[in-house]
Short mmCIF file of C-alpha atoms in Angstrom, two decimals:
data_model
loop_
_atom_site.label_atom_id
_atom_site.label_comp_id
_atom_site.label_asym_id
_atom_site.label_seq_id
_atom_site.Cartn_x
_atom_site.Cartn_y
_atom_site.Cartn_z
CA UNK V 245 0.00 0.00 0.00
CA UNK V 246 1.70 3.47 -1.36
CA UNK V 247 2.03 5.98 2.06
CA UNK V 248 -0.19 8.41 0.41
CA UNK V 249 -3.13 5.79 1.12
CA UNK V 250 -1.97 5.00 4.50
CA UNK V 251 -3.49 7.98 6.68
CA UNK V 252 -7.05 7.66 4.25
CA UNK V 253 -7.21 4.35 4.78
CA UNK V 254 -7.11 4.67 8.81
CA UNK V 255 -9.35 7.75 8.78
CA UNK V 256 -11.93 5.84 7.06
CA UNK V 257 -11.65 3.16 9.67
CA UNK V 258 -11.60 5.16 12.51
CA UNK V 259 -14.78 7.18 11.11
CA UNK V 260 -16.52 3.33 10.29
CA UNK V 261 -16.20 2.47 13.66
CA UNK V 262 -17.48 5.52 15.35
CA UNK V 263 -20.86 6.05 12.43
CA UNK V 264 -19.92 3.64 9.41
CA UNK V 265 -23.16 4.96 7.49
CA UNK V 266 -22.26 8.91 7.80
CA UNK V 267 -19.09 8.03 6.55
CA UNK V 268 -20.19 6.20 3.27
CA UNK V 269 -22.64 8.75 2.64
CA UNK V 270 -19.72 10.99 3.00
CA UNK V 271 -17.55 9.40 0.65
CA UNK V 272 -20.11 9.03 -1.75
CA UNK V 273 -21.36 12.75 -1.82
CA UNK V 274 -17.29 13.35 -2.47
CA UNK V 275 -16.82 11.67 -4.76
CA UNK V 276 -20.32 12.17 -6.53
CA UNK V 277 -20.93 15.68 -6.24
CA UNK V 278 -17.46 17.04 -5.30
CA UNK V 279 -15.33 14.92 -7.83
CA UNK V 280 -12.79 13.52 -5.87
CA UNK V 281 -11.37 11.38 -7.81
CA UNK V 282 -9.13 9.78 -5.33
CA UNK V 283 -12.80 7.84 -3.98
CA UNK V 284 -14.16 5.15 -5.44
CA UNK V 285 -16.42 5.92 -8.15
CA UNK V 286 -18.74 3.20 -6.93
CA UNK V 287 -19.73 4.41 -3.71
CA UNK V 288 -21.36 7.89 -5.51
CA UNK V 289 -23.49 5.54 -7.56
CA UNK V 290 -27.62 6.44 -6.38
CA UNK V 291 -28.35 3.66 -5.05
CA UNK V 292 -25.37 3.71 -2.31
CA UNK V 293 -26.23 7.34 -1.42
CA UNK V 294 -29.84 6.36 -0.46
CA UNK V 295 -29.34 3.30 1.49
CA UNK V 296 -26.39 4.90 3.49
CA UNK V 297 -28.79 8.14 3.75
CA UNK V 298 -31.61 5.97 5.41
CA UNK V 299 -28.91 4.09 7.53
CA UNK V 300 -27.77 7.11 8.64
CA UNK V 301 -31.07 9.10 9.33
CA UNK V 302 -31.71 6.01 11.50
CA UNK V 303 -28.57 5.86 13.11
CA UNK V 304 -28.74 9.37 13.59
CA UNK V 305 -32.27 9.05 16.01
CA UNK V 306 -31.40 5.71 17.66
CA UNK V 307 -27.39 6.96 18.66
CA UNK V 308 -29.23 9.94 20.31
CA UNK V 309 -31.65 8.22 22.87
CA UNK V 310 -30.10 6.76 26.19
CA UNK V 311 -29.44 2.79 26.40
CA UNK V 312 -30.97 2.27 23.05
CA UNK V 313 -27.69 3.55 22.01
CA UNK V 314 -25.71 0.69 23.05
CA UNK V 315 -28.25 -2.06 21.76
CA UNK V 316 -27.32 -0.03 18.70
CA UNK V 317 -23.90 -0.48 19.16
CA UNK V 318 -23.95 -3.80 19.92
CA UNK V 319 -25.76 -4.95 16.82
CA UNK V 320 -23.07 -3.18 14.53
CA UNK V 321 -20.50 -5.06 16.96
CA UNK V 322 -20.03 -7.12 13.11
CA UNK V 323 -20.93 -4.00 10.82
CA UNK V 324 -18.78 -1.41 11.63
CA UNK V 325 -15.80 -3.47 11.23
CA UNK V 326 -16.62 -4.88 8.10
CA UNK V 327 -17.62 -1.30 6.71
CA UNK V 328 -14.14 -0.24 7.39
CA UNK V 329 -12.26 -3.18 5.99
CA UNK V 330 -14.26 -2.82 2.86
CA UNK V 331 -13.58 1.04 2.38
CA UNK V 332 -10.29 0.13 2.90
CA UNK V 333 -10.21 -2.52 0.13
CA UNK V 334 -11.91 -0.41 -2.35
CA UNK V 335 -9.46 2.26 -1.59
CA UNK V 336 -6.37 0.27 -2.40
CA UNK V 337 -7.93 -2.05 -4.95
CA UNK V 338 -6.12 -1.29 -7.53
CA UNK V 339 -2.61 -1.76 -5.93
CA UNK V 340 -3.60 -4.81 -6.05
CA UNK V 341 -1.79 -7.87 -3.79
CA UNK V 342 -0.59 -7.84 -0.25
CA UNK V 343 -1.45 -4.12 -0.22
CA UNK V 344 -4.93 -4.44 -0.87
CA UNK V 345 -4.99 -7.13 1.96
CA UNK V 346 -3.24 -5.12 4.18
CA UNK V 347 -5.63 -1.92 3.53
CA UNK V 348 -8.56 -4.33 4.22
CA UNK V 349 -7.18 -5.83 7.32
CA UNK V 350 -5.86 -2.15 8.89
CA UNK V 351 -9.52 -0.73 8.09
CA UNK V 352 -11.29 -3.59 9.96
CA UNK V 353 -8.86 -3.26 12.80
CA UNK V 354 -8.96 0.24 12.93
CA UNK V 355 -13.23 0.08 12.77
CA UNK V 356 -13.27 -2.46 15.80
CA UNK V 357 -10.96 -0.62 18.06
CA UNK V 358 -13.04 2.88 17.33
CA UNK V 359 -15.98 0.68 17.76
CA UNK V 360 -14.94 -0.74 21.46
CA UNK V 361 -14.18 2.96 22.20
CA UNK V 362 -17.63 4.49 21.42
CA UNK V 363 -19.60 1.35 23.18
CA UNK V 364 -17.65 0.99 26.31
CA UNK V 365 -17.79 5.26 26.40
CA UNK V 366 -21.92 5.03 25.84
CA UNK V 367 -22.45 2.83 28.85
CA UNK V 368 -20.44 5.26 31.23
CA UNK V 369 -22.63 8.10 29.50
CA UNK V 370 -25.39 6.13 29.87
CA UNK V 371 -25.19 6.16 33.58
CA UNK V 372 -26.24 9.58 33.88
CA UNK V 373 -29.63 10.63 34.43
CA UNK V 374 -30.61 12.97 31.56
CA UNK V 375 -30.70 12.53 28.29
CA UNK V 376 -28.77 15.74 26.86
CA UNK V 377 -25.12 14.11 26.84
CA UNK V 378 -26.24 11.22 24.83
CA UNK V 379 -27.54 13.91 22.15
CA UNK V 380 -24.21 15.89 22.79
CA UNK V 381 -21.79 13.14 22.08
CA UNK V 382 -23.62 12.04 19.56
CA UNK V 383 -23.81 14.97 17.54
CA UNK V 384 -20.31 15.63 18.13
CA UNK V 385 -19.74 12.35 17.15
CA UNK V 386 -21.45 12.55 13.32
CA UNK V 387 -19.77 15.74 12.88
CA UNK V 388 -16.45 14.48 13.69
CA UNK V 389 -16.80 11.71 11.08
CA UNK V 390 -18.11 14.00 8.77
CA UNK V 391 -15.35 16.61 9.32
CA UNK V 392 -11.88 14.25 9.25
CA UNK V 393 -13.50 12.64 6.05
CA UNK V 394 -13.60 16.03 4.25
CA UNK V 395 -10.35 16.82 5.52
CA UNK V 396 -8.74 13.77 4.11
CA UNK V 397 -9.51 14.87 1.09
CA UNK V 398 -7.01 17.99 0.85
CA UNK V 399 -5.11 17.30 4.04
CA UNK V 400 -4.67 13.36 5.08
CA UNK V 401 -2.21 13.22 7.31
CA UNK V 402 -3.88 15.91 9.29
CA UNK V 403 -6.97 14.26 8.90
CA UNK V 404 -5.27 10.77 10.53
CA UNK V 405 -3.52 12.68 13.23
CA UNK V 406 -6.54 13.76 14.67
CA UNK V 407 -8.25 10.46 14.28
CA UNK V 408 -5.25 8.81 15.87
CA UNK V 409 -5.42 11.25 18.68
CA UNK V 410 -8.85 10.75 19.33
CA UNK V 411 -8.77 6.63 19.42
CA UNK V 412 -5.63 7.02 22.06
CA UNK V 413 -7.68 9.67 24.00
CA UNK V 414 -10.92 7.39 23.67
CA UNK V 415 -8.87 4.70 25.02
CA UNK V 416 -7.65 6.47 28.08
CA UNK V 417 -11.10 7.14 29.15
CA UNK V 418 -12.18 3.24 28.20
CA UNK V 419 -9.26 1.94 30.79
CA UNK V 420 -10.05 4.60 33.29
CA UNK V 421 -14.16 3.91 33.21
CA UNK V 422 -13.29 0.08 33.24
CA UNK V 423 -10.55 0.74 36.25
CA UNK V 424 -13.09 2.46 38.01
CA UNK V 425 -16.15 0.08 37.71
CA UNK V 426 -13.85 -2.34 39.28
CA UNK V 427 -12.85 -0.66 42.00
CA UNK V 428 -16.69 -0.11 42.56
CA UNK V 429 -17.47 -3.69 42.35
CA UNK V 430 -14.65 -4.57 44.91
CA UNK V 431 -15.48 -2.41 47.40
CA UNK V 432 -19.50 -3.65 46.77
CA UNK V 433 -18.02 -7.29 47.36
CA UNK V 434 -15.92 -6.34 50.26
CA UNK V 435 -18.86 -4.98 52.20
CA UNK V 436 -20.84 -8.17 51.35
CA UNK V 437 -17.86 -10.13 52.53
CA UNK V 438 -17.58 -7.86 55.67
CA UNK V 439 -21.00 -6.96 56.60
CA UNK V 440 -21.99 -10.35 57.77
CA UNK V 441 -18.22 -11.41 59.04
CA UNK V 442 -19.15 -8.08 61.64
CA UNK V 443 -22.62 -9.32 62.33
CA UNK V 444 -21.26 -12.57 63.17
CA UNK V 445 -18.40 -11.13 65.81
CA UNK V 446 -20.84 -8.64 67.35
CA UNK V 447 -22.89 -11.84 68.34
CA UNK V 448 -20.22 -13.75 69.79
CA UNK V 449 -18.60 -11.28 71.84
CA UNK V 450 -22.49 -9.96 73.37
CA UNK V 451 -22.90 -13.66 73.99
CA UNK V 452 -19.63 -14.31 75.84
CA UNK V 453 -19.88 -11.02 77.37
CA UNK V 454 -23.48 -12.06 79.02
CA UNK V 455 -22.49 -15.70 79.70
CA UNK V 456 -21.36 -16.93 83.00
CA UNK V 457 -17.15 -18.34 82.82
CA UNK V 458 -18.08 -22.37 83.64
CA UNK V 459 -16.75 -23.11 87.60
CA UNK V 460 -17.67 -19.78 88.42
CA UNK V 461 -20.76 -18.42 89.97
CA UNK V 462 -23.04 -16.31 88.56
CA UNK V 463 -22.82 -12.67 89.32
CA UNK V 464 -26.11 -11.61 91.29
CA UNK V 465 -27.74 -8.47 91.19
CA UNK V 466 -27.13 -5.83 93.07
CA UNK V 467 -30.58 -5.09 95.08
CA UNK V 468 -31.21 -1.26 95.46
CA UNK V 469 -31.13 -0.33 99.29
CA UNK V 470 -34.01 1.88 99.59
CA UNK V 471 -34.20 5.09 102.15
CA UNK V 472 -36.21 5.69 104.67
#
């Protein structure tokens, strides 16, 4: 695969995994109204600009509304990726050989780990009680896509820095939300642990307190002395 492909190739993967129908729809409308000729002439064609424009006027509801999100997600768990590897192909196509393969296999990758991102991210988002942060992200989200994909156009590299800066960043905050849910869950299973562990000393030390030591007597009550 020639470098100049390199940083469009993982821009388009990035921007599959995050919305793989915005970026399509993207690519097509370059390449069909703006001319590029640098994108496949195939994904302009009519029929590819209307099925990834009702994909994406879907996507575009169902990203926005809180835990539907990540059912979303989950069900394009297989589709993003895929979407990315094939962008990739058709970008590199004619190279032909071990480039083409390599372009396919660096989009999928590239989709996936975007992909993780954005789904583990939407169930920490989820979390909170209003809806307004879902609609937030999202939005930023679509226009991201839509933005680095125009950008590759006249600036790549550029356009792949950013992505790659966002995927590390997006990471970060993955391993930090999944460090912290753990710590959560520990310290709910150490006061599971504890709680009855505590229940069970308090008992035995009221019930040797109250007890009598065996061989000794009993200690009797003292009997009030009254005054006359």
């Amino acid at each position: 695969m020639g470098v100049e492909l390199l940083p469009s190739v993982f821009t388009a993967g990035w921007a599959s995994g995050v919305n793989a129908y915005a970026t399509v729809l993207a690519l097509g409308l370059l390449s069909r109204v703006g001319g590029v000729e640098a994108i496949p002439a195939g994904l302009g064609r009519t029929w590819v600009l209307v099925i990834a424009a009702v994909l994406f006027s879907a996507e575009f509801v169902a990203d926005k509304v809180p835990y539907f999100d990540s059912m979303w997600d989950s069900i394009h768990t297989f589709i993003r990726p895929v979407v990315g590897a094939g962008l990739g192909y058709l970008l590199t196509k004619d190279a032909g050989g071990y480039e083409a393969v390599f372009a396919t296999l660096g989009g999928g990758a590239t989709a996936l780990a975007s992909h993780g991102v954005k789904s583990f991210s939407r169930l920490g988002v989820n979390g909170s009680p209003e809806p307004f942060s879902n609609i937030a992200i999202s939005s930023a989200e679509d226009v991201t896509v839509v933005g680095l994909i125009a950008l590759a156009v006249a600036h790549p590299w550029l356009s792949a820095s950013i992505a790659l800066v966002l995927l590390l960043a997006g990471v970060l905050i993955v391993w930090l939300l999944l460090k912290r849910i753990k710590a959560f869950r520990e310290h709910r299973r150490g006061r599971r642990i504890r709680g009855p562990e505590l229940l069970r000393q308090r008992l035995s030390s009221s019930t040797h307190r109250d007890l009598p030591v065996i061989g000794e007597p009993a200690s009797t009550p003292r009997r009030r002395r009254r005054w006359n």
